[in-house]
């Protein structure tokens, strides 16, 4: 039995609170994960996990072993990271998650460059509007928008997003253009459903020095950015999305910004990853590369 692999598997199970989820994030069959834990418990001569069809918990011995395993694996990651930093070719696997629109516009077009510069790094990208949990999902780093509250992670600012209200010429021809925020009561809107809460996001504006959050009524609502954008392009109603996403369509004339003087305050875009000694050299290399491509782009920089 590979003891380090067994320790890593055990830690992953505890953090994911699931054999199946651990197997998924480790890209292993569930049967292999189960066999590894049984072999580990047999070799240690003690039970580490209490498990039933619905619950998973640590025994006293399991709790002590878990803390020791975490410390050992973190130290190994630190040493390997330092060694990787001393070489031109860091190695390892990085699981990263980010909003789909940012991934498609900023990251995917540059992956060929990444592959050439860092041939020793295997990259697994998750592109989704669903917020990922680094611990539960086994993610090494995430790109997130908005204010951040998770102090257990290191956050590096990449830039900021401005949200704008816009509509297609087809919609504006049929319904006219709202002159003020209060005039929105006379217009149709398409709402965006938050994947975190399952509820429509408020529409945000900045009027006379005050930030406003308005719950808009709508006939249509979606939970994915590309679908949301398409609804706007089809003239189904006003939409509110980031200037970064809307810019090509504003330039082509397929969308027009409205209520420009009431634009909401910009929100930060950050990449988050474990604190220094717990982040692998490959993860830190990927984070630095992400910061580099954002710096080189016309993405709006934060101040």
Tab-separated table of C-alpha atoms in Angstrom:
chain	number	residue	atom	x	y	z
A	1	UNK	CA	0.000	0.000	0.000
A	2	UNK	CA	1.237	3.495	-0.908
A	3	UNK	CA	1.028	5.121	2.526
A	4	UNK	CA	1.119	8.718	1.292
A	5	UNK	CA	-1.587	8.021	-1.258
A	6	UNK	CA	-3.654	6.337	1.439
A	7	UNK	CA	-3.218	9.344	3.734
A	8	UNK	CA	-4.225	11.733	0.960
A	9	UNK	CA	-7.274	9.598	0.189
A	10	UNK	CA	-8.261	9.527	3.857
A	11	UNK	CA	-7.958	13.329	4.138
A	12	UNK	CA	-9.991	13.812	0.966
A	13	UNK	CA	-12.801	11.590	2.307
A	14	UNK	CA	-12.940	13.498	5.570
A	15	UNK	CA	-12.987	16.881	3.867
A	16	UNK	CA	-15.554	15.850	1.263
A	17	UNK	CA	-17.627	13.960	3.873
A	18	UNK	CA	-18.270	11.350	1.220
A	19	UNK	CA	-16.527	8.314	-0.257
A	20	UNK	CA	-18.207	8.946	-3.617
A	21	UNK	CA	-17.254	12.626	-3.741
A	22	UNK	CA	-13.686	11.830	-2.728
A	23	UNK	CA	-13.444	9.206	-5.455
A	24	UNK	CA	-14.777	11.689	-7.999
A	25	UNK	CA	-12.317	14.453	-7.114
A	26	UNK	CA	-9.417	11.985	-7.006
A	27	UNK	CA	-10.470	10.474	-10.361
A	28	UNK	CA	-10.600	7.013	-8.792
A	29	UNK	CA	-13.269	4.286	-8.694
A	30	UNK	CA	-15.260	4.344	-5.457
A	31	UNK	CA	-14.264	0.747	-4.855
A	32	UNK	CA	-10.578	1.727	-4.882
A	33	UNK	CA	-11.180	4.448	-2.289
A	34	UNK	CA	-13.079	2.025	-0.054
A	35	UNK	CA	-10.361	-0.621	-0.378
A	36	UNK	CA	-7.652	1.934	0.441
A	37	UNK	CA	-9.366	2.967	3.692
A	38	UNK	CA	-10.008	-0.634	4.731
A	39	UNK	CA	-6.341	-1.479	4.120
A	40	UNK	CA	-5.210	1.622	6.015
A	41	UNK	CA	-7.391	0.786	9.026
A	42	UNK	CA	-6.166	-2.807	8.981
A	43	UNK	CA	-2.523	-1.724	8.900
A	44	UNK	CA	-3.042	0.830	11.688
A	45	UNK	CA	-5.045	-1.639	13.724
A	46	UNK	CA	-7.837	0.821	14.444
A	47	UNK	CA	-11.063	2.203	12.996
A	48	UNK	CA	-10.712	5.696	11.552
A	49	UNK	CA	-14.205	6.347	10.250
A	50	UNK	CA	-17.715	5.565	11.428
A	51	UNK	CA	-19.844	5.213	8.341
A	52	UNK	CA	-23.430	4.365	7.550
A	53	UNK	CA	-25.641	4.887	4.520
A	54	UNK	CA	-26.243	8.516	5.561
A	55	UNK	CA	-23.478	9.690	7.875
A	56	UNK	CA	-19.706	9.763	8.020
A	57	UNK	CA	-17.746	10.746	11.135
A	58	UNK	CA	-14.288	10.362	12.637
A	59	UNK	CA	-13.449	8.171	15.581
A	60	UNK	CA	-11.144	9.627	18.243
A	61	UNK	CA	-8.227	7.830	16.606
A	62	UNK	CA	-9.423	9.032	13.215
A	63	UNK	CA	-9.488	12.645	14.410
A	64	UNK	CA	-5.869	12.439	15.621
A	65	UNK	CA	-4.753	10.678	12.459
A	66	UNK	CA	-6.548	13.212	10.255
A	67	UNK	CA	-4.780	16.161	11.890
A	68	UNK	CA	-1.412	14.420	11.555
A	69	UNK	CA	-2.051	13.526	7.917
A	70	UNK	CA	-2.974	17.102	7.067
A	71	UNK	CA	0.212	18.410	8.645
A	72	UNK	CA	2.383	15.826	6.883
A	73	UNK	CA	0.786	16.388	3.461
A	74	UNK	CA	0.993	20.179	3.851
A	75	UNK	CA	4.703	19.929	4.662
A	76	UNK	CA	5.299	17.713	1.622
A	77	UNK	CA	3.412	20.210	-0.564
A	78	UNK	CA	5.500	23.047	0.858
A	79	UNK	CA	8.801	21.294	0.164
A	80	UNK	CA	7.747	20.254	-3.328
A	81	UNK	CA	6.544	23.790	-3.995
A	82	UNK	CA	9.916	25.210	-3.010
A	83	UNK	CA	11.681	22.724	-5.260
A	84	UNK	CA	9.320	23.517	-8.138
A	85	UNK	CA	9.984	27.207	-7.658
A	86	UNK	CA	13.684	26.515	-8.202
A	87	UNK	CA	13.094	24.831	-11.546
A	88	UNK	CA	11.791	26.026	-14.889
A	89	UNK	CA	9.267	23.192	-15.102
A	90	UNK	CA	6.899	22.895	-12.127
A	91	UNK	CA	4.940	19.647	-12.086
A	92	UNK	CA	1.615	18.531	-10.692
A	93	UNK	CA	-2.130	18.577	-11.170
A	94	UNK	CA	-4.198	21.735	-10.700
A	95	UNK	CA	-7.983	21.766	-10.406
A	96	UNK	CA	-9.343	25.264	-11.024
A	97	UNK	CA	-12.880	26.621	-11.128
A	98	UNK	CA	-14.105	29.896	-12.620
A	99	UNK	CA	-17.180	31.576	-14.124
A	100	UNK	CA	-17.825	30.254	-17.605
A	101	UNK	CA	-17.696	33.635	-19.337
A	102	UNK	CA	-14.305	34.471	-17.836
A	103	UNK	CA	-12.940	31.033	-18.653
A	104	UNK	CA	-14.112	31.136	-22.253
A	105	UNK	CA	-12.995	34.710	-22.910
A	106	UNK	CA	-9.757	34.886	-20.911
A	107	UNK	CA	-8.368	31.431	-20.188
A	108	UNK	CA	-9.305	28.962	-22.931
A	109	UNK	CA	-7.804	31.090	-25.752
A	110	UNK	CA	-4.446	31.065	-23.893
A	111	UNK	CA	-4.294	27.366	-22.930
A	112	UNK	CA	-1.988	26.510	-25.831
A	113	UNK	CA	0.506	29.017	-24.428
A	114	UNK	CA	0.122	27.527	-20.930
A	115	UNK	CA	0.781	24.021	-22.260
A	116	UNK	CA	3.977	25.156	-23.955
A	117	UNK	CA	5.320	27.056	-20.939
A	118	UNK	CA	4.392	24.495	-18.273
A	119	UNK	CA	4.398	21.011	-19.837
A	120	UNK	CA	4.627	19.352	-16.415
A	121	UNK	CA	1.287	20.730	-15.158
A	122	UNK	CA	-1.957	18.856	-15.739
A	123	UNK	CA	-4.853	21.337	-15.684
A	124	UNK	CA	-8.470	20.431	-14.892
A	125	UNK	CA	-10.799	23.391	-15.488
A	126	UNK	CA	-14.332	23.769	-14.199
A	127	UNK	CA	-16.328	26.450	-16.032
A	128	UNK	CA	-19.568	27.130	-14.227
A	129	UNK	CA	-21.689	29.874	-12.695
A	130	UNK	CA	-22.141	27.597	-9.665
A	131	UNK	CA	-19.880	28.695	-6.801
A	132	UNK	CA	-17.398	25.921	-6.020
A	133	UNK	CA	-16.273	24.881	-2.532
A	134	UNK	CA	-12.510	24.323	-2.520
A	135	UNK	CA	-12.598	21.759	0.293
A	136	UNK	CA	-15.712	19.784	-0.648
A	137	UNK	CA	-15.029	19.797	-4.395
A	138	UNK	CA	-11.282	19.208	-4.106
A	139	UNK	CA	-10.472	22.434	-5.980
A	140	UNK	CA	-7.016	24.033	-5.799
A	141	UNK	CA	-8.045	27.563	-6.788
A	142	UNK	CA	-11.103	29.519	-7.911
A	143	UNK	CA	-11.840	32.791	-9.655
A	144	UNK	CA	-14.703	34.638	-7.975
A	145	UNK	CA	-16.469	37.954	-8.414
A	146	UNK	CA	-17.746	40.186	-5.620
A	147	UNK	CA	-16.598	40.847	-2.093
A	148	UNK	CA	-14.871	37.898	-0.415
A	149	UNK	CA	-15.480	36.631	3.097
A	150	UNK	CA	-13.507	33.353	3.315
A	151	UNK	CA	-10.455	34.259	5.439
A	152	UNK	CA	-9.105	30.679	5.307
A	153	UNK	CA	-7.933	31.320	1.722
A	154	UNK	CA	-5.452	33.656	0.090
A	155	UNK	CA	-7.107	36.080	-2.344
A	156	UNK	CA	-5.299	37.919	-5.138
A	157	UNK	CA	-7.098	40.770	-6.899
A	158	UNK	CA	-7.235	40.417	-10.687
A	159	UNK	CA	-9.407	43.380	-11.625
A	160	UNK	CA	-13.016	44.473	-11.376
A	161	UNK	CA	-16.284	44.168	-13.270
A	162	UNK	CA	-18.765	46.915	-14.045
A	163	UNK	CA	-22.379	45.800	-14.424
A	164	UNK	CA	-24.493	47.498	-17.054
A	165	UNK	CA	-28.137	47.445	-18.093
A	166	UNK	CA	-28.753	46.861	-21.759
A	167	UNK	CA	-31.234	45.678	-24.351
A	168	UNK	CA	-31.370	44.740	-28.015
A	169	UNK	CA	-32.471	47.247	-30.682
A	170	UNK	CA	-35.471	44.980	-31.264
A	171	UNK	CA	-36.628	45.400	-27.672
A	172	UNK	CA	-35.998	49.156	-27.623
A	173	UNK	CA	-37.903	49.640	-30.868
A	174	UNK	CA	-40.927	47.862	-29.391
A	175	UNK	CA	-40.837	49.264	-25.840
A	176	UNK	CA	-38.705	52.385	-25.849
A	177	UNK	CA	-35.769	53.193	-23.590
A	178	UNK	CA	-36.185	53.762	-19.833
A	179	UNK	CA	-35.072	57.267	-18.903
A	180	UNK	CA	-34.793	56.644	-15.160
A	181	UNK	CA	-34.523	53.688	-12.791
A	182	UNK	CA	-38.095	54.294	-11.634
A	183	UNK	CA	-39.246	53.888	-15.261
A	184	UNK	CA	-38.217	50.228	-15.125
A	185	UNK	CA	-41.691	49.452	-13.752
A	186	UNK	CA	-42.994	49.956	-17.280
A	187	UNK	CA	-40.480	47.566	-18.887
A	188	UNK	CA	-39.908	43.840	-19.303
A	189	UNK	CA	-36.842	42.252	-17.709
A	190	UNK	CA	-35.053	38.918	-17.909
A	191	UNK	CA	-33.876	37.768	-14.487
A	192	UNK	CA	-30.770	35.782	-13.634
A	193	UNK	CA	-31.244	32.947	-11.128
A	194	UNK	CA	-28.428	32.591	-8.604
A	195	UNK	CA	-26.976	29.088	-8.539
A	196	UNK	CA	-26.125	29.634	-4.874
A	197	UNK	CA	-29.602	30.618	-3.652
A	198	UNK	CA	-31.963	29.514	-6.420
A	199	UNK	CA	-33.516	33.009	-6.403
A	200	UNK	CA	-33.324	35.895	-8.909
A	201	UNK	CA	-30.449	38.292	-8.349
A	202	UNK	CA	-31.355	41.871	-7.511
A	203	UNK	CA	-30.666	44.482	-10.158
A	204	UNK	CA	-28.111	47.003	-8.919
A	205	UNK	CA	-27.821	50.702	-9.678
A	206	UNK	CA	-26.011	53.772	-8.353
A	207	UNK	CA	-28.248	56.827	-8.210
A	208	UNK	CA	-27.368	60.187	-6.644
A	209	UNK	CA	-24.512	58.709	-4.631
A	210	UNK	CA	-26.544	55.779	-3.334
A	211	UNK	CA	-26.335	52.079	-4.241
A	212	UNK	CA	-29.745	50.574	-4.984
A	213	UNK	CA	-30.801	46.906	-5.164
A	214	UNK	CA	-34.100	46.320	-6.953
A	215	UNK	CA	-36.077	43.083	-7.300
A	216	UNK	CA	-37.295	43.081	-10.903
A	217	UNK	CA	-40.427	41.304	-12.081
A	218	UNK	CA	-39.941	39.182	-15.181
A	219	UNK	CA	-41.595	36.629	-17.423
A	220	UNK	CA	-38.299	34.901	-18.188
A	221	UNK	CA	-35.452	33.819	-15.922
A	222	UNK	CA	-32.376	31.641	-16.525
A	223	UNK	CA	-29.414	30.441	-14.448
A	224	UNK	CA	-26.574	30.493	-16.986
A	225	UNK	CA	-24.797	33.522	-18.432
A	226	UNK	CA	-24.754	32.469	-22.081
A	227	UNK	CA	-28.484	31.730	-21.967
A	228	UNK	CA	-29.092	35.036	-20.193
A	229	UNK	CA	-27.175	36.919	-22.871
A	230	UNK	CA	-29.113	35.117	-25.605
A	231	UNK	CA	-32.422	36.182	-24.042
A	232	UNK	CA	-31.276	39.788	-24.255
A	233	UNK	CA	-30.129	39.440	-27.849
A	234	UNK	CA	-33.518	37.938	-28.763
A	235	UNK	CA	-35.290	41.008	-27.391
A	236	UNK	CA	-37.083	39.229	-24.561
A	237	UNK	CA	-36.362	42.066	-22.128
A	238	UNK	CA	-33.772	44.233	-20.465
A	239	UNK	CA	-30.763	42.395	-19.034
A	240	UNK	CA	-28.034	43.381	-16.599
A	241	UNK	CA	-24.616	41.802	-17.029
A	242	UNK	CA	-20.954	42.676	-16.858
A	243	UNK	CA	-19.503	45.154	-19.307
A	244	UNK	CA	-16.787	42.583	-19.977
A	245	UNK	CA	-19.382	40.165	-21.397
A	246	UNK	CA	-21.497	42.809	-23.139
A	247	UNK	CA	-18.661	44.783	-24.779
A	248	UNK	CA	-18.446	42.841	-28.100
A	249	UNK	CA	-22.219	43.133	-28.557
A	250	UNK	CA	-22.224	46.823	-27.680
A	251	UNK	CA	-19.526	47.395	-30.295
A	252	UNK	CA	-21.433	45.433	-32.946
A	253	UNK	CA	-24.720	47.172	-32.153
A	254	UNK	CA	-26.534	43.988	-31.153
A	255	UNK	CA	-26.978	45.459	-27.657
A	256	UNK	CA	-27.305	49.038	-26.429
A	257	UNK	CA	-26.598	50.253	-22.921
A	258	UNK	CA	-29.441	52.035	-21.105
A	259	UNK	CA	-29.416	53.930	-17.803
A	260	UNK	CA	-25.673	54.508	-18.242
A	261	UNK	CA	-25.680	57.286	-15.623
A	262	UNK	CA	-27.060	54.812	-13.058
A	263	UNK	CA	-24.399	52.125	-13.479
A	264	UNK	CA	-23.822	50.110	-10.310
A	265	UNK	CA	-20.508	50.251	-8.485
A	266	UNK	CA	-17.836	47.915	-9.878
A	267	UNK	CA	-17.222	44.581	-8.122
A	268	UNK	CA	-13.784	42.963	-7.642
A	269	UNK	CA	-12.589	39.834	-9.448
A	270	UNK	CA	-10.144	37.685	-7.468
A	271	UNK	CA	-8.411	34.343	-7.595
A	272	UNK	CA	-8.454	32.389	-4.328
A	273	UNK	CA	-6.247	29.517	-3.191
A	274	UNK	CA	-4.991	27.944	0.068
A	275	UNK	CA	-2.537	29.876	2.225
A	276	UNK	CA	1.067	29.774	0.978
A	277	UNK	CA	2.430	26.664	2.692
A	278	UNK	CA	-0.628	24.622	1.713
A	279	UNK	CA	-0.625	25.598	-1.967
A	280	UNK	CA	1.396	23.411	-4.317
A	281	UNK	CA	4.055	24.826	-6.620
A	282	UNK	CA	1.870	23.946	-9.609
A	283	UNK	CA	-1.072	25.851	-8.097
A	284	UNK	CA	1.033	28.924	-7.430
A	285	UNK	CA	2.384	28.751	-10.991
A	286	UNK	CA	-1.160	28.663	-12.375
A	287	UNK	CA	-2.241	31.563	-10.124
A	288	UNK	CA	0.723	33.658	-11.317
A	289	UNK	CA	-0.113	32.833	-14.939
A	290	UNK	CA	-3.754	33.863	-14.459
A	291	UNK	CA	-2.633	37.177	-12.933
A	292	UNK	CA	-0.274	37.657	-15.881
A	293	UNK	CA	-2.910	37.141	-18.589
A	294	UNK	CA	-5.348	39.449	-16.795
A	295	UNK	CA	-2.628	42.103	-16.595
A	296	UNK	CA	-1.939	41.756	-20.317
A	297	UNK	CA	-5.627	41.977	-21.284
A	298	UNK	CA	-7.938	44.992	-21.518
A	299	UNK	CA	-9.837	43.650	-18.520
A	300	UNK	CA	-10.550	46.565	-16.185
A	301	UNK	CA	-7.955	46.696	-13.440
A	302	UNK	CA	-8.890	47.398	-9.852
A	303	UNK	CA	-7.324	50.332	-8.017
